[in-house]
């Protein structure tokens, strides 16, 4: 399974958020490509941990913008962030325990999250942020 | 510790990669300077985190170009990237436990890595990149 190809249409027009979305995209891409090379499982796990750290920073940034823009669905959006973090941390524990097929499971999960959340749900706040004059 | 100054001859011929190499150098130099000036642990840590995250972005970009250019040593090159991430993460953990000594070790590693990977190994792919359209 392949991850996505980057497209400039993925940008939402607020620079700080776009840089972070691209950063997350690149880390997930590396989780995918790491499987084409004979790397130790340690690398996959270490990269996943970095991904989780980066995600926490990103969610905080995004929530700050949404709050400042008085985005009405902030609470629901935050809820999705929390649920995602809980799930991905659970998966990372399974990864550390080397559960069977865990890497594939994580890749599937991250790909569908990137498509549904970043390329889906996140589009919903775009207008609120741009209307507020953020760029 | 001594910073590394960017020189025009460090370019690899692709603007995006040159910019990223310069950005990586800026972050590494920031860390090297932290060592000599007044050291602030939280600033050091956050610069180090930026370096690791930025390395993921840069490696992903570089490897996309190398794949397109059918660079024959891609496999080896990717393994060097992975090795960098693992070593840097390992040393970052050591810095948390045993500050001064490990910090110097980490900084020496970053200096050596930039000089031997970016300024030497990366030059192997220059002729291959020349063959792709950018």
PDB file of C-alpha atoms in Angstrom:
ATOM      1  CA  UNK A   1       0.000   0.000   0.000  1.00  0.00           C
ATOM      2  CA  UNK A   2       1.197   3.467  -0.894  1.00  0.00           C
ATOM      3  CA  UNK A   3       0.681   6.688   0.984  1.00  0.00           C
ATOM      4  CA  UNK A   4      -0.563   9.750  -0.894  1.00  0.00           C
ATOM      5  CA  UNK A   5       1.239  12.006  -3.342  1.00  0.00           C
ATOM      6  CA  UNK A   6       1.483  15.558  -2.085  1.00  0.00           C
ATOM      7  CA  UNK A   7      -0.745  18.062  -3.906  1.00  0.00           C
ATOM      8  CA  UNK A   8      -0.668  21.816  -3.390  1.00  0.00           C
ATOM      9  CA  UNK A   9      -4.453  21.781  -3.109  1.00  0.00           C
ATOM     10  CA  UNK A  10      -3.923  20.182   0.318  1.00  0.00           C
ATOM     11  CA  UNK A  11      -2.908  23.603   1.613  1.00  0.00           C
ATOM     12  CA  UNK A  12      -5.567  25.546   3.428  1.00  0.00           C
ATOM     13  CA  UNK A  13      -3.911  28.963   3.097  1.00  0.00           C
ATOM     14  CA  UNK A  14      -2.688  29.555   6.651  1.00  0.00           C
ATOM     15  CA  UNK A  15       1.075  29.182   6.523  1.00  0.00           C
ATOM     16  CA  UNK A  16       1.809  27.799   9.976  1.00  0.00           C
ATOM     17  CA  UNK A  17      -0.869  25.129   9.656  1.00  0.00           C
ATOM     18  CA  UNK A  18       0.170  24.250   6.115  1.00  0.00           C
ATOM     19  CA  UNK A  19       3.781  23.734   7.150  1.00  0.00           C
ATOM     20  CA  UNK A  20       2.680  21.422   9.938  1.00  0.00           C
ATOM     21  CA  UNK A  21       0.291  19.475   7.717  1.00  0.00           C
ATOM     22  CA  UNK A  22       3.164  18.969   5.298  1.00  0.00           C
ATOM     23  CA  UNK A  23       5.469  17.961   8.128  1.00  0.00           C
ATOM     24  CA  UNK A  24       2.993  15.345   9.307  1.00  0.00           C
ATOM     25  CA  UNK A  25       2.564  14.177   5.726  1.00  0.00           C
ATOM     26  CA  UNK A  26       6.326  13.700   5.405  1.00  0.00           C
ATOM     27  CA  UNK A  27       6.648  11.729   8.615  1.00  0.00           C
ATOM     28  CA  UNK A  28       3.790   9.427   7.632  1.00  0.00           C
ATOM     29  CA  UNK A  29       5.374   9.007   4.166  1.00  0.00           C
ATOM     30  CA  UNK A  30       8.548   7.874   5.855  1.00  0.00           C
ATOM     31  CA  UNK A  31       6.665   5.312   7.889  1.00  0.00           C
ATOM     32  CA  UNK A  32       5.375   3.931   4.602  1.00  0.00           C
ATOM     33  CA  UNK A  33       8.714   3.943   2.793  1.00  0.00           C
ATOM     34  CA  UNK A  34      10.609   2.490   5.740  1.00  0.00           C
ATOM     35  CA  UNK A  35       8.989  -0.811   4.899  1.00  0.00           C
ATOM     36  CA  UNK A  36      10.695  -0.902   1.518  1.00  0.00           C
ATOM     37  CA  UNK A  37      14.068  -0.970   3.216  1.00  0.00           C
ATOM     38  CA  UNK A  38      15.436  -3.494   5.591  1.00  0.00           C
ATOM     39  CA  UNK A  39      15.252  -1.372   8.679  1.00  0.00           C
ATOM     40  CA  UNK A  40      14.873  -2.557  12.175  1.00  0.00           C
ATOM     41  CA  UNK A  41      11.442  -2.310  13.754  1.00  0.00           C
ATOM     42  CA  UNK A  42      13.009   0.166  16.131  1.00  0.00           C
ATOM     43  CA  UNK A  43      13.015   2.801  13.411  1.00  0.00           C
ATOM     44  CA  UNK A  44       9.318   2.415  12.700  1.00  0.00           C
ATOM     45  CA  UNK A  45       8.516   2.783  16.371  1.00  0.00           C
ATOM     46  CA  UNK A  46      10.858   5.770  16.860  1.00  0.00           C
ATOM     47  CA  UNK A  47       9.314   7.521  13.879  1.00  0.00           C
ATOM     48  CA  UNK A  48       5.838   6.860  15.199  1.00  0.00           C
ATOM     49  CA  UNK A  49       6.796   8.453  18.504  1.00  0.00           C
ATOM     50  CA  UNK A  50       8.082  11.523  16.627  1.00  0.00           C
ATOM     51  CA  UNK A  51       4.861  11.619  14.670  1.00  0.00           C
ATOM     52  CA  UNK A  52       2.838  11.640  17.896  1.00  0.00           C
ATOM     53  CA  UNK A  53       4.959  14.456  19.348  1.00  0.00           C
ATOM     54  CA  UNK A  54       4.573  16.506  16.220  1.00  0.00           C
ATOM     55  CA  UNK A  55       0.828  15.860  16.156  1.00  0.00           C
ATOM     56  CA  UNK A  56       0.450  17.201  19.686  1.00  0.00           C
ATOM     57  CA  UNK A  57       2.221  20.412  18.715  1.00  0.00           C
ATOM     58  CA  UNK A  58       0.115  20.674  15.593  1.00  0.00           C
ATOM     59  CA  UNK A  59      -3.198  20.162  17.377  1.00  0.00           C
ATOM     60  CA  UNK A  60      -2.315  22.867  19.878  1.00  0.00           C
ATOM     61  CA  UNK A  61      -1.494  25.273  17.043  1.00  0.00           C
ATOM     62  CA  UNK A  62      -4.648  24.467  15.137  1.00  0.00           C
ATOM     63  CA  UNK A  63      -6.840  24.812  18.198  1.00  0.00           C
ATOM     64  CA  UNK A  64      -5.284  28.201  18.949  1.00  0.00           C
ATOM     65  CA  UNK A  65      -6.229  29.454  15.478  1.00  0.00           C
ATOM     66  CA  UNK A  66      -9.737  28.047  15.730  1.00  0.00           C
ATOM     67  CA  UNK A  67     -10.239  29.677  19.110  1.00  0.00           C
ATOM     68  CA  UNK A  68      -9.035  33.034  17.849  1.00  0.00           C
ATOM     69  CA  UNK A  69     -11.286  32.764  14.822  1.00  0.00           C
ATOM     70  CA  UNK A  70     -14.203  31.847  17.112  1.00  0.00           C
ATOM     71  CA  UNK A  71     -14.808  28.790  14.994  1.00  0.00           C
ATOM     72  CA  UNK A  72     -18.172  27.406  16.145  1.00  0.00           C
ATOM     73  CA  UNK A  73     -17.241  23.720  15.893  1.00  0.00           C
ATOM     74  CA  UNK A  74     -14.091  24.055  17.986  1.00  0.00           C
ATOM     75  CA  UNK A  75     -15.302  21.672  20.669  1.00  0.00           C
ATOM     76  CA  UNK A  76     -16.193  18.893  18.213  1.00  0.00           C
ATOM     77  CA  UNK A  77     -12.895  19.373  16.457  1.00  0.00           C
ATOM     78  CA  UNK A  78     -10.951  19.171  19.705  1.00  0.00           C
ATOM     79  CA  UNK A  79     -12.851  16.035  20.543  1.00  0.00           C
ATOM     80  CA  UNK A  80     -11.637  14.458  17.291  1.00  0.00           C
ATOM     81  CA  UNK A  81      -8.080  15.413  18.131  1.00  0.00           C
ATOM     82  CA  UNK A  82      -8.334  13.801  21.542  1.00  0.00           C
ATOM     83  CA  UNK A  83      -9.858  10.631  20.141  1.00  0.00           C
ATOM     84  CA  UNK A  84      -7.146  10.418  17.533  1.00  0.00           C
ATOM     85  CA  UNK A  85      -4.380  10.799  20.104  1.00  0.00           C
ATOM     86  CA  UNK A  86      -5.899   8.143  22.337  1.00  0.00           C
ATOM     87  CA  UNK A  87      -6.126   5.708  19.433  1.00  0.00           C
ATOM     88  CA  UNK A  88      -2.679   6.380  18.039  1.00  0.00           C
ATOM     89  CA  UNK A  89      -1.074   6.051  21.470  1.00  0.00           C
ATOM     90  CA  UNK A  90      -2.814   2.746  21.945  1.00  0.00           C
ATOM     91  CA  UNK A  91      -1.464   1.604  18.571  1.00  0.00           C
ATOM     92  CA  UNK A  92       2.022   2.755  19.507  1.00  0.00           C
ATOM     93  CA  UNK A  93       1.908   0.639  22.669  1.00  0.00           C
ATOM     94  CA  UNK A  94       0.915  -2.359  20.541  1.00  0.00           C
ATOM     95  CA  UNK A  95       3.763  -1.504  18.214  1.00  0.00           C
ATOM     96  CA  UNK A  96       6.197  -1.463  21.095  1.00  0.00           C
ATOM     97  CA  UNK A  97       4.914  -4.874  22.158  1.00  0.00           C
ATOM     98  CA  UNK A  98       5.429  -6.039  18.552  1.00  0.00           C
ATOM     99  CA  UNK A  99       1.853  -7.271  18.087  1.00  0.00           C
ATOM    100  CA  UNK A 100       1.441  -9.179  14.797  1.00  0.00           C
ATOM    101  CA  UNK A 101       0.697  -7.032  11.709  1.00  0.00           C
ATOM    102  CA  UNK A 102       0.745  -3.919  13.838  1.00  0.00           C
ATOM    103  CA  UNK A 103       2.785  -1.870  11.373  1.00  0.00           C
ATOM    104  CA  UNK A 104       0.273  -2.482   8.606  1.00  0.00           C
ATOM    105  CA  UNK A 105      -2.571  -1.644  10.944  1.00  0.00           C
ATOM    106  CA  UNK A 106      -0.926   1.641  11.890  1.00  0.00           C
ATOM    107  CA  UNK A 107      -0.285   2.581   8.256  1.00  0.00           C
ATOM    108  CA  UNK A 108      -3.926   1.925   7.349  1.00  0.00           C
ATOM    109  CA  UNK A 109      -5.083   3.956  10.301  1.00  0.00           C
ATOM    110  CA  UNK A 110      -2.811   6.924   9.576  1.00  0.00           C
ATOM    111  CA  UNK A 111      -3.635   7.001   5.900  1.00  0.00           C
ATOM    112  CA  UNK A 112      -7.358   7.050   6.504  1.00  0.00           C
ATOM    113  CA  UNK A 113      -6.915   9.676   9.231  1.00  0.00           C
ATOM    114  CA  UNK A 114      -4.886  11.886   6.936  1.00  0.00           C
ATOM    115  CA  UNK A 115      -7.514  11.632   4.219  1.00  0.00           C
ATOM    116  CA  UNK A 116     -10.568  12.011   6.415  1.00  0.00           C
ATOM    117  CA  UNK A 117      -9.334  14.452   8.995  1.00  0.00           C
ATOM    118  CA  UNK A 118      -6.638  16.642   7.448  1.00  0.00           C
ATOM    119  CA  UNK A 119      -7.998  16.553   3.921  1.00  0.00           C
ATOM    120  CA  UNK A 120     -11.613  16.411   5.096  1.00  0.00           C
ATOM    121  CA  UNK A 121     -12.638  17.794   8.483  1.00  0.00           C
ATOM    122  CA  UNK A 122      -9.905  20.437   8.486  1.00  0.00           C
ATOM    123  CA  UNK A 123     -11.373  22.001   5.338  1.00  0.00           C
ATOM    124  CA  UNK A 124     -14.347  22.954   7.449  1.00  0.00           C
ATOM    125  CA  UNK A 125     -12.487  25.562   9.508  1.00  0.00           C
ATOM    126  CA  UNK A 126     -10.660  26.945   6.489  1.00  0.00           C
ATOM    127  CA  UNK A 127     -13.270  29.608   5.756  1.00  0.00           C
ATOM    128  CA  UNK A 128     -13.501  30.736   9.381  1.00  0.00           C
ATOM    129  CA  UNK A 129      -9.711  31.214   9.544  1.00  0.00           C
ATOM    130  CA  UNK A 130      -9.388  32.922   6.199  1.00  0.00           C
ATOM    131  CA  UNK A 131     -12.333  35.224   6.928  1.00  0.00           C
ATOM    132  CA  UNK A 132     -10.562  36.252  10.098  1.00  0.00           C
ATOM    133  CA  UNK A 133      -7.603  37.324   7.954  1.00  0.00           C
ATOM    134  CA  UNK A 134      -5.165  34.588   8.967  1.00  0.00           C
ATOM    135  CA  UNK A 135      -2.656  33.618   6.358  1.00  0.00           C
TER     136      UNK A 135
ATOM    137  CA  UNK B   1      31.269  25.017  19.258  1.00  0.00           C
ATOM    138  CA  UNK B   2      32.331  26.169  15.822  1.00  0.00           C
ATOM    139  CA  UNK B   3      29.440  26.750  13.439  1.00  0.00           C
ATOM    140  CA  UNK B   4      29.535  25.718   9.788  1.00  0.00           C
ATOM    141  CA  UNK B   5      29.274  28.491   7.275  1.00  0.00           C
ATOM    142  CA  UNK B   6      27.279  27.940   4.110  1.00  0.00           C
ATOM    143  CA  UNK B   7      29.340  28.156   0.916  1.00  0.00           C
ATOM    144  CA  UNK B   8      28.029  28.448  -2.615  1.00  0.00           C
ATOM    145  CA  UNK B   9      29.880  25.319  -3.651  1.00  0.00           C
ATOM    146  CA  UNK B  10      27.659  23.304  -1.294  1.00  0.00           C
ATOM    147  CA  UNK B  11      24.764  23.525  -3.734  1.00  0.00           C
ATOM    148  CA  UNK B  12      23.467  20.313  -5.266  1.00  0.00           C
ATOM    149  CA  UNK B  13      21.745  21.920  -8.241  1.00  0.00           C
ATOM    150  CA  UNK B  14      18.119  21.677  -7.103  1.00  0.00           C
ATOM    151  CA  UNK B  15      16.744  24.775  -5.440  1.00  0.00           C
ATOM    152  CA  UNK B  16      14.348  23.004  -3.102  1.00  0.00           C
ATOM    153  CA  UNK B  17      17.112  20.743  -1.796  1.00  0.00           C
ATOM    154  CA  UNK B  18      19.557  23.624  -1.445  1.00  0.00           C
ATOM    155  CA  UNK B  19      17.041  25.559   0.606  1.00  0.00           C
ATOM    156  CA  UNK B  20      16.428  22.586   2.830  1.00  0.00           C
ATOM    157  CA  UNK B  21      20.152  21.963   3.280  1.00  0.00           C
ATOM    158  CA  UNK B  22      20.542  25.580   4.307  1.00  0.00           C
ATOM    159  CA  UNK B  23      17.654  25.361   6.734  1.00  0.00           C
ATOM    160  CA  UNK B  24      19.136  22.228   8.275  1.00  0.00           C
ATOM    161  CA  UNK B  25      22.421  24.034   8.638  1.00  0.00           C
ATOM    162  CA  UNK B  26      20.707  26.987  10.309  1.00  0.00           C
ATOM    163  CA  UNK B  27      19.160  24.723  12.928  1.00  0.00           C
ATOM    164  CA  UNK B  28      22.425  22.865  13.522  1.00  0.00           C
ATOM    165  CA  UNK B  29      24.279  26.163  13.879  1.00  0.00           C
ATOM    166  CA  UNK B  30      21.660  27.362  16.327  1.00  0.00           C
ATOM    167  CA  UNK B  31      22.407  24.291  18.451  1.00  0.00           C
ATOM    168  CA  UNK B  32      26.153  24.781  18.141  1.00  0.00           C
ATOM    169  CA  UNK B  33      25.827  28.386  19.275  1.00  0.00           C
ATOM    170  CA  UNK B  34      23.652  27.453  22.216  1.00  0.00           C
ATOM    171  CA  UNK B  35      26.574  25.454  23.476  1.00  0.00           C
ATOM    172  CA  UNK B  36      28.963  28.358  23.594  1.00  0.00           C
ATOM    173  CA  UNK B  37      26.600  31.131  24.673  1.00  0.00           C
ATOM    174  CA  UNK B  38      24.396  30.984  27.688  1.00  0.00           C
ATOM    175  CA  UNK B  39      22.903  27.543  27.598  1.00  0.00           C
ATOM    176  CA  UNK B  40      19.154  27.222  28.005  1.00  0.00           C
ATOM    177  CA  UNK B  41      17.926  23.654  28.234  1.00  0.00           C
ATOM    178  CA  UNK B  42      14.409  24.332  26.964  1.00  0.00           C
ATOM    179  CA  UNK B  43      15.634  26.295  23.964  1.00  0.00           C
ATOM    180  CA  UNK B  44      18.138  23.594  23.137  1.00  0.00           C
ATOM    181  CA  UNK B  45      15.501  20.924  23.360  1.00  0.00           C
ATOM    182  CA  UNK B  46      13.067  22.734  21.148  1.00  0.00           C
ATOM    183  CA  UNK B  47      15.724  23.408  18.490  1.00  0.00           C
ATOM    184  CA  UNK B  48      16.671  19.743  18.579  1.00  0.00           C
ATOM    185  CA  UNK B  49      13.042  18.702  18.120  1.00  0.00           C
ATOM    186  CA  UNK B  50      12.778  21.070  15.146  1.00  0.00           C
ATOM    187  CA  UNK B  51      15.903  19.527  13.681  1.00  0.00           C
ATOM    188  CA  UNK B  52      14.497  16.015  13.893  1.00  0.00           C
ATOM    189  CA  UNK B  53      11.139  16.999  12.454  1.00  0.00           C
ATOM    190  CA  UNK B  54      12.764  18.997   9.714  1.00  0.00           C
ATOM    191  CA  UNK B  55      15.045  16.085   8.894  1.00  0.00           C
ATOM    192  CA  UNK B  56      11.967  13.950   8.173  1.00  0.00           C
ATOM    193  CA  UNK B  57      10.707  16.574   5.753  1.00  0.00           C
ATOM    194  CA  UNK B  58      14.047  16.986   4.072  1.00  0.00           C
ATOM    195  CA  UNK B  59      14.727  13.268   3.735  1.00  0.00           C
ATOM    196  CA  UNK B  60      11.248  12.660   2.319  1.00  0.00           C
ATOM    197  CA  UNK B  61      11.826  15.398  -0.271  1.00  0.00           C
ATOM    198  CA  UNK B  62      15.319  14.287  -1.178  1.00  0.00           C
ATOM    199  CA  UNK B  63      14.313  10.659  -1.541  1.00  0.00           C
ATOM    200  CA  UNK B  64      11.455  11.634  -3.861  1.00  0.00           C
ATOM    201  CA  UNK B  65      13.957  13.324  -6.155  1.00  0.00           C
ATOM    202  CA  UNK B  66      16.363  10.406  -5.979  1.00  0.00           C
ATOM    203  CA  UNK B  67      13.632   7.938  -6.806  1.00  0.00           C
ATOM    204  CA  UNK B  68      12.620   9.968  -9.811  1.00  0.00           C
ATOM    205  CA  UNK B  69      16.235  10.307 -10.928  1.00  0.00           C
ATOM    206  CA  UNK B  70      16.701   6.523 -10.525  1.00  0.00           C
ATOM    207  CA  UNK B  71      19.702   7.129  -8.348  1.00  0.00           C
ATOM    208  CA  UNK B  72      21.401   3.720  -8.097  1.00  0.00           C
ATOM    209  CA  UNK B  73      22.558   4.124  -4.488  1.00  0.00           C
ATOM    210  CA  UNK B  74      19.141   5.105  -3.206  1.00  0.00           C
ATOM    211  CA  UNK B  75      18.888   2.155  -0.863  1.00  0.00           C
ATOM    212  CA  UNK B  76      22.173   2.939   0.837  1.00  0.00           C
ATOM    213  CA  UNK B  77      21.304   6.613   0.946  1.00  0.00           C
ATOM    214  CA  UNK B  78      17.975   6.009   2.662  1.00  0.00           C
ATOM    215  CA  UNK B  79      19.696   3.810   5.215  1.00  0.00           C
ATOM    216  CA  UNK B  80      22.041   6.689   6.016  1.00  0.00           C
ATOM    217  CA  UNK B  81      19.021   8.926   6.607  1.00  0.00           C
ATOM    218  CA  UNK B  82      17.476   6.379   8.906  1.00  0.00           C
ATOM    219  CA  UNK B  83      20.752   5.984  10.718  1.00  0.00           C
ATOM    220  CA  UNK B  84      20.881   9.742  11.273  1.00  0.00           C
ATOM    221  CA  UNK B  85      17.409   9.798  12.789  1.00  0.00           C
ATOM    222  CA  UNK B  86      18.156   6.879  15.087  1.00  0.00           C
ATOM    223  CA  UNK B  87      21.519   8.245  16.243  1.00  0.00           C
ATOM    224  CA  UNK B  88      20.166  11.745  16.809  1.00  0.00           C
ATOM    225  CA  UNK B  89      17.183  10.445  18.756  1.00  0.00           C
ATOM    226  CA  UNK B  90      19.469   8.230  20.810  1.00  0.00           C
ATOM    227  CA  UNK B  91      21.816  11.092  21.620  1.00  0.00           C
ATOM    228  CA  UNK B  92      18.883  13.398  22.384  1.00  0.00           C
ATOM    229  CA  UNK B  93      17.750  10.920  25.009  1.00  0.00           C
ATOM    230  CA  UNK B  94      21.239  10.797  26.493  1.00  0.00           C
ATOM    231  CA  UNK B  95      21.273  14.590  26.724  1.00  0.00           C
ATOM    232  CA  UNK B  96      18.166  14.433  28.903  1.00  0.00           C
ATOM    233  CA  UNK B  97      19.898  12.139  31.341  1.00  0.00           C
ATOM    234  CA  UNK B  98      23.433  13.389  31.338  1.00  0.00           C
ATOM    235  CA  UNK B  99      23.525  16.917  30.082  1.00  0.00           C
ATOM    236  CA  UNK B 100      26.939  18.397  29.514  1.00  0.00           C
ATOM    237  CA  UNK B 101      28.881  15.410  28.382  1.00  0.00           C
ATOM    238  CA  UNK B 102      26.242  14.070  26.011  1.00  0.00           C
ATOM    239  CA  UNK B 103      25.461  17.478  24.638  1.00  0.00           C
ATOM    240  CA  UNK B 104      29.012  17.811  23.400  1.00  0.00           C
ATOM    241  CA  UNK B 105      28.813  14.319  21.907  1.00  0.00           C
ATOM    242  CA  UNK B 106      25.561  15.163  20.137  1.00  0.00           C
ATOM    243  CA  UNK B 107      26.929  18.410  18.734  1.00  0.00           C
ATOM    244  CA  UNK B 108      30.070  16.722  17.480  1.00  0.00           C
ATOM    245  CA  UNK B 109      27.907  14.112  15.814  1.00  0.00           C
ATOM    246  CA  UNK B 110      25.755  16.774  14.089  1.00  0.00           C
ATOM    247  CA  UNK B 111      28.832  18.650  12.878  1.00  0.00           C
ATOM    248  CA  UNK B 112      30.408  15.473  11.512  1.00  0.00           C
ATOM    249  CA  UNK B 113      27.167  14.347   9.964  1.00  0.00           C
ATOM    250  CA  UNK B 114      26.619  17.602   8.125  1.00  0.00           C
ATOM    251  CA  UNK B 115      30.187  17.604   6.840  1.00  0.00           C
ATOM    252  CA  UNK B 116      30.230  13.966   5.838  1.00  0.00           C
ATOM    253  CA  UNK B 117      26.659  13.383   4.690  1.00  0.00           C
ATOM    254  CA  UNK B 118      25.363  16.654   3.273  1.00  0.00           C
ATOM    255  CA  UNK B 119      28.692  17.931   2.028  1.00  0.00           C
ATOM    256  CA  UNK B 120      30.078  14.625   0.759  1.00  0.00           C
ATOM    257  CA  UNK B 121      27.601  11.764   0.333  1.00  0.00           C
ATOM    258  CA  UNK B 122      24.880  13.981  -1.097  1.00  0.00           C
ATOM    259  CA  UNK B 123      27.233  15.109  -3.842  1.00  0.00           C
ATOM    260  CA  UNK B 124      27.095  11.609  -5.352  1.00  0.00           C
ATOM    261  CA  UNK B 125      23.592  12.229  -6.611  1.00  0.00           C
ATOM    262  CA  UNK B 126      24.245  15.546  -8.361  1.00  0.00           C
ATOM    263  CA  UNK B 127      24.877  14.064 -11.842  1.00  0.00           C
ATOM    264  CA  UNK B 128      21.713  11.952 -11.549  1.00  0.00           C
ATOM    265  CA  UNK B 129      19.531  14.910 -10.631  1.00  0.00           C
ATOM    266  CA  UNK B 130      20.806  16.754 -13.674  1.00  0.00           C
ATOM    267  CA  UNK B 131      18.952  14.201 -15.802  1.00  0.00           C
ATOM    268  CA  UNK B 132      15.476  14.947 -14.451  1.00  0.00           C
ATOM    269  CA  UNK B 133      13.276  17.877 -15.245  1.00  0.00           C
ATOM    270  CA  UNK B 134      12.560  20.133 -12.333  1.00  0.00           C
TER     271      UNK B 134
END
